[in-house]
Amino acid sequence: MKQFRSSLNSNRIVRQQWSLPPKASLQIPHIFPSPVRHLHLAPLRPPSKPPLRSDSAATQEKKEEANEKRPRRGPHLPNALQRELSLLNRGEPSDGDDEINFDDDAVGNDLYEYEEGIPEEESKKNRRFDPVENYQFELPEDFEDWKVASDEGEDDDNDDDNLDGDDNENQDEGRHSRMLEEITGLPSDAFGGRKKKDFIISEAYPESEYNPSGDILDGDGRISIQDLLDPLHGKSGFSKLRKSLHRMEKKSITTLTPLPKTDQERLERKAAYEQSKKDITKWEPLVKRNREAPTLYFDEDVDLGFSTIGAIASEFEPRTDFEKKIASLVNQNEFVEAHKKDGARLLELNKISVEDVMDRQERLAKMRSLLFRHEMKAKRIKKIKSKTYHRLLKKDRRKAAEAAIHMDPEAAKEQAMKQEFKRAEERMTLKHKNSSRWAKRILQRGLDAQDEATREAFGEQLNQHAALTRKINSVKESSSSDESSDGDDSDDMLVGSDQDISSKLITKAKEKTLKVLEGDEELPKSGVLSLPFMVRGLQKRREAADEEAKLALEEYESSLKQLEDQSVSGSHDRSASSGRRVFGVQKKVVNETRKKEKLNNYYGNSDSENDVEAEEDDVTELNQHDKSLREADIDPNILREEFDIGHDSVFKSFGGTEDPEPKTTYEVAFLASDSWKKISRSSYDASKQTEDSNAVRKGKVTIGTMERDHNNEKNDGDSDTDSGGEMVDGILSSGPRSTYELPSQAELIQRAFAGDDVEEDFEKDKEAILNEENPEPEKPVLLPGWGQWTDIQKKKGLPSWMLQEHETAKKKRMESLKKRKDAHLNNVIISEKLDRKVSEKLHTKTLPYPYTSTEVFEQSIRMPIGPEFNPATAVGALNRPEVVKRAGVIIKPIAYEDMSARERAEIRKRSGGKKQGKGKGKNRSMK
Amino acid sequence: MSSLENEARTFRYSLSQRRVFRNFDPNLRSQEKSVEYVRALNAAKLDKLRFEDQFRKLMKLLLLFFFFLYSKIFARPFVGAMDGHIDAVSCMAKNPNHLKGIFSGSMDGDIRLWDLANRRTVCQFPGHQGAVRGLTVSTDGRVLVSCGTDSTVRLWNVPIPSLMESSDNEAKPLAVYVWKNAFWAVDHQWDGDLFATAGAQVDIWNHNRSQPVNSFEWGKDTAISVRFNPGEPNILATSASDRSITIYDLRLSSPARKIIMRANEDCNCYSYDARKLDEARCVHKDHVSAVMDIDYSPTGREFVTGSYDRTVRIFQYNGGHSREIYHTKRMQRVFCVKFSSDASYVISGSDDTNLRLWKAKASEQLGVLLPRERKNHEYLEAVKNRYKHLPEVKRIVRHRHLPKAIYKAASLRRIMTEAERKKDERRRAHSAPGSMPREPLRKRRILKEVE
């Protein structure tokens, strides 16, 4: 410590080491509590001005104070500032406070001080020392030393806290200060504490404002702003300065200490986040709208560049040479003018009234629709595969064509041409003249060996041939006869003359055929026809022709005979009066020939009635000789009478020449009706016999009328040979209908379903279904030993509870039956059975996610959305997808729009007349 | 009015289609529900009918789809592959101004511009020394920005679409900016000339400056992806290797908020509300390996993900599970996916050096649709949507054919999560009531939100 004192005399003051180094203090903390600790205990007080006192007590007091305030020596901060600081640092540990004060001292003193660090146990830096709240040997604040009263008090005062060396020093100091006081007469305060040593220091530099003297630097002589201002008093601008100073003092703003960097950054980030949050929140209504919107539209405001072809064309610029050339040509004045003029003319021509245009359009539309319809119809018909349908269609068409012949001369001509062509073809090919392989084969085997259908077909084809070839002859001849016997036209009406002509014709034909037969044409000797196979073919054909000619000759002869017969009988053939008489005659011949071929052993000849009777006999056998059979037996006889009696001229002619055919037909018809009657009889039995007879009677009558009909039809001239067949058909179909009076519909149905009782069946069905869906409860069964004692069972029968149970079950069933939908509907069965498969398929097991109630979910799928179930105006809205976009159109990110402004605009729009503007803005969702 | 007249009158309205007047009385048609159900079922079947199944099912459904056979509406999502790179495709960028153009960068430093219409390379951009990790295009489609592990940012001039036909020309970089660290990602601001790169820190660049105009650093972890918000062009978000997601605001020149997640490659996608980061809005599960890339559809209704499990999936924005899964035998790990700008295609780039073009809706019919055709498609779609909850329709709509590996991995994952759940349940049952509060997965995965 001595060396310290010696150093005190030097220019520099080195802060004394008051305490031991920390480690030492750790070892002896109880004996030497550190002064810093003491300092720590001392309350912070603003520096008070030292009182000027000379007595020793005052000195001692002063010393104590100085001791206390030792760290506060030197110039002090202004009071206001100090208060602020104290406020600021109240919360902080006082160590820091002390340190700051020390710093102040250091600054104030302008002296180089040894900066003493805080002892480690004090700083509590790394917790190496246990924190001790109150040292064991520390004195309390209010401790009063027993030596206080003595003059030398200060020695003892510092006794406990100071080292021995310090004690001595203090004593020295005390004496020294007293001495100085006496010498200088200055208050001892001026050199209070250790600072009085400063007084001794001889300054190295003269005192100046840059080098303040010791008393200024002293704790007392603090420089305040007032001090600085004083010299300026009275000078210009002083008041201004003072005012601003006042202001500053009033509204003093303290600059805070900067926070640590991490905290600072955190605060910054927080602020930034809040800011960006706020920014993002402005999107909320927009995003909400887009999320809730059933549909987002991205196909609006699409600019495809060019809107029309014209716009594209107007942009065209010739680039290649070729294009340029063309452009120059096109743009030549002449062309342009011509074009213009032409255009003008066109415009003139274009002046059409709106009505005309509409009319034309409508007409066109109509035509188009008609065409379309026709097309559709044709397509549909074409698709039909049924052969029957097409046959019927063909027939219809033919009939229509025939009708057209009568109506329309041109159609007739066409038809005639067609026929002519057919005939020519037939002549050329002799297709139907047993020349086909099929016909030859049949002939080879013999017609008798064939079955009925084949024979018929064979006859048919021959017929066709005959018809085709004959027609030609007839037409030719008729035309020739027309030409030749123009004068005979008036006579044509006469039957006799007619017959004569026909006979003449026949004879002519005969002669001709004879000629053909006799006059063998010479075979060609040169050319293609002279080739051997050609020659052979020709010969063959000639032979065939010869044969035909022979046949024809025979026919002619027979027909001639017939004519002679007719003329002999003198009957008037009315049919001959028509223009077709020729055909008629020839037809008979044809029929005859046909008979020769096919009907030989079928009906044989005119006495076919035997056959018919035989057939009927068969039928009667089946019916076990009823009364009606007798009637049926009689019937043909009656019919014959009818035929005989009828005396119709036509019939006569038929009877003469081709008796069997009509006869058979009638008989067939009769048979048919008869058999039908029999069938009906099977259900009706004898009660209807009278009706039967009536029907027969009626039949007779009707047959008579039919004959007339037949006759008429003949007169009308069904030129085709198959008309006979047709007639047969007609009779077959119409005969029974006309002969039998139809029962009423109800009756018919009753008769048809006489056997089965539908209602009962239905009831049974219903019951079965009811039983299946609501099964009947099982009957209680008596099991000996079960439910009751056997003896009681024997006595009382079934236990009562079983019966009761059964009863309730029955009741339940009845109730459920009553509740059924078809309970009151006798003729209806409404099944209430749930098809589990279907119900599983059509129902969800759980309520799907966005829905919270079943009703809402069911409501959402209640109405159909298809185009079949909704008007076209609604379908689009119902089926619109969630996102409407167009492929190939770039979707830009969502742009901000102020929703509130939008809403306002919408409201305005709504109030202003409700235009259809839906206000689809940019609907873009935010990412 | 006779029917003929009526016809003639209505014919004027449309030449091809005759208007049919119907009686919409519901009593007349009592079966409409079942009719529509059957239609929905058939539509679902037709949608699911993938190409390979076509012939197998032909016999069964011949009658049904004879008509549809020619309308090309089967689920054939794969349109085509684009090969040309010689290393894995690491990143892609779509041209926001031109639909056909897409850029792809590969691990060997090659950048290519593809023409999607004829699936050919149009232009190449050679220059990068290492892998290209990030590509982006300015909004006007003029400038391409690329960055990579060679610590350079390169700006390129994009060739004009009309002149794109000349193939295989090579472009020279507009500018090369060398910087201190390797880059992991880059993204361009919408309608601005700033772009952000992610690496050791997040840097904001201007086209014309050789140094970043701004840098953000929050912690020392590398940011591996960066994306601007297209609607709010000053906000961007990054994800970093410390499992964190950070939001930045350019105007405030400071990062805004960070969340750290517990989810590291847990195969899920999480969507957040930027204002409420303590909880995810939705967790999108289905992948069985790490998700490598996500791209939102421009419609905002769905997004596409590419995963390390070799599949591409499409999710609804609010769908917990994927709507669609795309895979082919030859497609390897998917590193990048993009939705096309018209939201009708998806492009994926994968480890097998190929880019693949997919339809965004697997059964969508390509090409021009006649109005009636379109209406019919819409109707079928609506009906399908309406009856999608019914078991049969649901089954068909949900059915997907999966590669065996993925199927097995998925079932394994299911077993694991189930076991975890069970364990949790038991723990809960054996602990004091209330001591183990239930936390939804949306919250559970978020470790903390850092201010």
PDB file of N, CA and C in Angstrom, chain A residues 774-817:
ATOM      1  N   ASN A 774     -96.215 -61.007 -46.728  1.00  0.00           N
ATOM      2  CA  ASN A 774     -96.611 -60.966 -45.315  1.00  0.00           C
ATOM      3  C   ASN A 774     -97.023 -62.377 -44.926  1.00  0.00           C
ATOM      4  N   PRO A 775     -96.098 -63.202 -44.577  1.00  0.00           N
ATOM      5  CA  PRO A 775     -96.421 -64.623 -44.370  1.00  0.00           C
ATOM      6  C   PRO A 775     -97.368 -64.808 -43.199  1.00  0.00           C
ATOM      7  N   GLU A 776     -98.188 -65.809 -43.343  1.00  0.00           N
ATOM      8  CA  GLU A 776     -99.144 -66.116 -42.281  1.00  0.00           C
ATOM      9  C   GLU A 776     -98.394 -66.735 -41.113  1.00  0.00           C
ATOM     10  N   PRO A 777     -98.829 -66.385 -39.899  1.00  0.00           N
ATOM     11  CA  PRO A 777     -98.122 -66.967 -38.746  1.00  0.00           C
ATOM     12  C   PRO A 777     -98.382 -68.472 -38.648  1.00  0.00           C
ATOM     13  N   GLU A 778     -97.369 -69.138 -38.143  1.00  0.00           N
ATOM     14  CA  GLU A 778     -97.508 -70.595 -38.019  1.00  0.00           C
ATOM     15  C   GLU A 778     -98.571 -70.923 -36.976  1.00  0.00           C
ATOM     16  N   LYS A 779     -99.241 -71.989 -37.273  1.00  0.00           N
ATOM     17  CA  LYS A 779    -100.260 -72.400 -36.296  1.00  0.00           C
ATOM     18  C   LYS A 779     -99.567 -73.043 -35.103  1.00  0.00           C
ATOM     19  N   PRO A 780    -100.102 -72.792 -33.913  1.00  0.00           N
ATOM     20  CA  PRO A 780     -99.479 -73.418 -32.740  1.00  0.00           C
ATOM     21  C   PRO A 780     -99.673 -74.940 -32.777  1.00  0.00           C
ATOM     22  N   VAL A 781     -98.604 -75.627 -32.505  1.00  0.00           N
ATOM     23  CA  VAL A 781     -98.646 -77.085 -32.587  1.00  0.00           C
ATOM     24  C   VAL A 781     -98.635 -77.651 -31.161  1.00  0.00           C
ATOM     25  N   LEU A 782     -99.443 -78.642 -31.006  1.00  0.00           N
ATOM     26  CA  LEU A 782     -99.504 -79.271 -29.682  1.00  0.00           C
ATOM     27  C   LEU A 782     -98.408 -80.321 -29.588  1.00  0.00           C
ATOM     28  N   LEU A 783     -97.438 -80.052 -28.739  1.00  0.00           N
ATOM     29  CA  LEU A 783     -96.389 -81.027 -28.503  1.00  0.00           C
ATOM     30  C   LEU A 783     -96.553 -81.544 -27.087  1.00  0.00           C
ATOM     31  N   PRO A 784     -96.797 -82.796 -26.942  1.00  0.00           N
ATOM     32  CA  PRO A 784     -97.010 -83.315 -25.588  1.00  0.00           C
ATOM     33  C   PRO A 784     -95.787 -83.080 -24.718  1.00  0.00           C
ATOM     34  N   GLY A 785     -96.025 -82.465 -23.580  1.00  0.00           N
ATOM     35  CA  GLY A 785     -94.922 -82.201 -22.665  1.00  0.00           C
ATOM     36  C   GLY A 785     -94.309 -80.836 -22.823  1.00  0.00           C
ATOM     37  N   TRP A 786     -94.759 -80.118 -23.818  1.00  0.00           N
ATOM     38  CA  TRP A 786     -94.201 -78.780 -24.042  1.00  0.00           C
ATOM     39  C   TRP A 786     -95.227 -77.719 -23.702  1.00  0.00           C
ATOM     40  N   GLY A 787     -94.839 -76.756 -22.960  1.00  0.00           N
ATOM     41  CA  GLY A 787     -95.699 -75.619 -22.672  1.00  0.00           C
ATOM     42  C   GLY A 787     -96.632 -75.823 -21.486  1.00  0.00           C
ATOM     43  N   GLN A 788     -97.091 -77.030 -21.290  1.00  0.00           N
ATOM     44  CA  GLN A 788     -97.986 -77.333 -20.165  1.00  0.00           C
ATOM     45  C   GLN A 788     -97.746 -78.781 -19.741  1.00  0.00           C
ATOM     46  N   TRP A 789     -98.265 -79.049 -18.592  1.00  0.00           N
ATOM     47  CA  TRP A 789     -98.228 -80.473 -18.203  1.00  0.00           C
ATOM     48  C   TRP A 789     -99.122 -81.241 -19.140  1.00  0.00           C
ATOM     49  N   THR A 790     -98.748 -82.468 -19.366  1.00  0.00           N
ATOM     50  CA  THR A 790     -99.481 -83.231 -20.391  1.00  0.00           C
ATOM     51  C   THR A 790    -100.937 -83.425 -20.019  1.00  0.00           C
ATOM     52  N   ASP A 791    -101.204 -83.633 -18.730  1.00  0.00           N
ATOM     53  CA  ASP A 791    -102.602 -83.869 -18.378  1.00  0.00           C
ATOM     54  C   ASP A 791    -103.442 -82.622 -18.598  1.00  0.00           C
ATOM     55  N   ILE A 792    -102.842 -81.488 -18.308  1.00  0.00           N
ATOM     56  CA  ILE A 792    -103.570 -80.248 -18.565  1.00  0.00           C
ATOM     57  C   ILE A 792    -103.735 -80.048 -20.053  1.00  0.00           C
ATOM     58  N   GLN A 793    -102.649 -80.367 -20.756  1.00  0.00           N
ATOM     59  CA  GLN A 793    -102.738 -80.260 -22.219  1.00  0.00           C
ATOM     60  C   GLN A 793    -103.900 -81.085 -22.752  1.00  0.00           C
ATOM     61  N   LYS A 794    -103.983 -82.294 -22.194  1.00  0.00           N
ATOM     62  CA  LYS A 794    -105.050 -83.179 -22.682  1.00  0.00           C
ATOM     63  C   LYS A 794    -106.415 -82.580 -22.382  1.00  0.00           C
ATOM     64  N   LYS A 795    -106.495 -81.992 -21.206  1.00  0.00           N
ATOM     65  CA  LYS A 795    -107.787 -81.430 -20.809  1.00  0.00           C
ATOM     66  C   LYS A 795    -108.118 -80.166 -21.599  1.00  0.00           C
ATOM     67  N   LYS A 796    -107.166 -79.265 -21.575  1.00  0.00           N
ATOM     68  CA  LYS A 796    -107.484 -77.921 -22.085  1.00  0.00           C
ATOM     69  C   LYS A 796    -107.027 -77.677 -23.514  1.00  0.00           C
ATOM     70  N   GLY A 797    -106.260 -78.581 -24.008  1.00  0.00           N
ATOM     71  CA  GLY A 797    -105.732 -78.337 -25.365  1.00  0.00           C
ATOM     72  C   GLY A 797    -104.535 -77.413 -25.313  1.00  0.00           C
ATOM     73  N   LEU A 798    -104.457 -76.572 -26.294  1.00  0.00           N
ATOM     74  CA  LEU A 798    -103.291 -75.693 -26.410  1.00  0.00           C
ATOM     75  C   LEU A 798    -103.254 -74.690 -25.278  1.00  0.00           C
ATOM     76  N   PRO A 799    -102.092 -74.351 -24.821  1.00  0.00           N
ATOM     77  CA  PRO A 799    -102.006 -73.326 -23.776  1.00  0.00           C
ATOM     78  C   PRO A 799    -102.496 -71.978 -24.288  1.00  0.00           C
ATOM     79  N   SER A 800    -103.051 -71.230 -23.406  1.00  0.00           N
ATOM     80  CA  SER A 800    -103.706 -69.986 -23.813  1.00  0.00           C
ATOM     81  C   SER A 800    -102.719 -68.973 -24.387  1.00  0.00           C
ATOM     82  N   TRP A 801    -101.523 -68.959 -23.827  1.00  0.00           N
ATOM     83  CA  TRP A 801    -100.567 -67.949 -24.317  1.00  0.00           C
ATOM     84  C   TRP A 801    -100.156 -68.219 -25.747  1.00  0.00           C
ATOM     85  N   MET A 802    -100.107 -69.502 -26.082  1.00  0.00           N
ATOM     86  CA  MET A 802     -99.767 -69.821 -27.478  1.00  0.00           C
ATOM     87  C   MET A 802    -100.834 -69.283 -28.413  1.00  0.00           C
ATOM     88  N   LEU A 803    -102.073 -69.537 -27.973  1.00  0.00           N
ATOM     89  CA  LEU A 803    -103.185 -69.070 -28.800  1.00  0.00           C
ATOM     90  C   LEU A 803    -103.161 -67.553 -28.923  1.00  0.00           C
ATOM     91  N   GLN A 804    -102.881 -66.943 -27.792  1.00  0.00           N
ATOM     92  CA  GLN A 804    -102.859 -65.482 -27.799  1.00  0.00           C
ATOM     93  C   GLN A 804    -101.779 -64.962 -28.757  1.00  0.00           C
ATOM     94  N   GLU A 805    -100.644 -65.601 -28.646  1.00  0.00           N
ATOM     95  CA  GLU A 805     -99.540 -65.201 -29.519  1.00  0.00           C
ATOM     96  C   GLU A 805     -99.940 -65.319 -30.994  1.00  0.00           C
ATOM     97  N   HIS A 806    -100.580 -66.440 -31.244  1.00  0.00           N
ATOM     98  CA  HIS A 806    -101.025 -66.670 -32.615  1.00  0.00           C
ATOM     99  C   HIS A 806    -102.005 -65.593 -33.051  1.00  0.00           C
ATOM    100  N   GLU A 807    -102.899 -65.272 -32.125  1.00  0.00           N
ATOM    101  CA  GLU A 807    -103.894 -64.255 -32.427  1.00  0.00           C
ATOM    102  C   GLU A 807    -103.241 -62.906 -32.748  1.00  0.00           C
ATOM    103  N   THR A 808    -102.320 -62.547 -31.909  1.00  0.00           N
ATOM    104  CA  THR A 808    -101.667 -61.239 -32.122  1.00  0.00           C
ATOM    105  C   THR A 808    -100.900 -61.226 -33.438  1.00  0.00           C
ATOM    106  N   ALA A 809    -100.269 -62.352 -33.712  1.00  0.00           N
ATOM    107  CA  ALA A 809     -99.525 -62.426 -34.977  1.00  0.00           C
ATOM    108  C   ALA A 809    -100.471 -62.259 -36.155  1.00  0.00           C
ATOM    109  N   LYS A 810    -101.602 -62.887 -36.019  1.00  0.00           N
ATOM    110  CA  LYS A 810    -102.594 -62.784 -37.096  1.00  0.00           C
ATOM    111  C   LYS A 810    -103.065 -61.351 -37.266  1.00  0.00           C
ATOM    112  N   LYS A 811    -103.340 -60.758 -36.101  1.00  0.00           N
ATOM    113  CA  LYS A 811    -103.804 -59.378 -36.131  1.00  0.00           C
ATOM    114  C   LYS A 811    -102.775 -58.473 -36.818  1.00  0.00           C
ATOM    115  N   LYS A 812    -101.574 -58.711 -36.422  1.00  0.00           N
ATOM    116  CA  LYS A 812    -100.492 -57.914 -37.005  1.00  0.00           C
ATOM    117  C   LYS A 812    -100.470 -58.063 -38.516  1.00  0.00           C
ATOM    118  N   ARG A 813    -100.629 -59.278 -38.916  1.00  0.00           N
ATOM    119  CA  ARG A 813    -100.591 -59.535 -40.353  1.00  0.00           C
ATOM    120  C   ARG A 813    -101.731 -58.805 -41.056  1.00  0.00           C
ATOM    121  N   MET A 814    -102.890 -58.894 -40.423  1.00  0.00           N
ATOM    122  CA  MET A 814    -104.044 -58.241 -41.029  1.00  0.00           C
ATOM    123  C   MET A 814    -103.811 -56.731 -41.128  1.00  0.00           C
ATOM    124  N   GLU A 815    -103.247 -56.214 -40.082  1.00  0.00           N
ATOM    125  CA  GLU A 815    -102.986 -54.773 -40.109  1.00  0.00           C
ATOM    126  C   GLU A 815    -102.019 -54.397 -41.217  1.00  0.00           C
ATOM    127  N   SER A 816    -100.990 -55.194 -41.304  1.00  0.00           N
ATOM    128  CA  SER A 816    -100.006 -54.876 -42.346  1.00  0.00           C
ATOM    129  C   SER A 816    -100.604 -55.041 -43.732  1.00  0.00           C
ATOM    130  N   LEU A 817    -101.510 -55.997 -43.819  1.00  0.00           N
ATOM    131  CA  LEU A 817    -102.188 -56.175 -45.110  1.00  0.00           C
ATOM    132  C   LEU A 817    -103.052 -54.968 -45.425  1.00  0.00           C
TER     133      LEU A 817
END
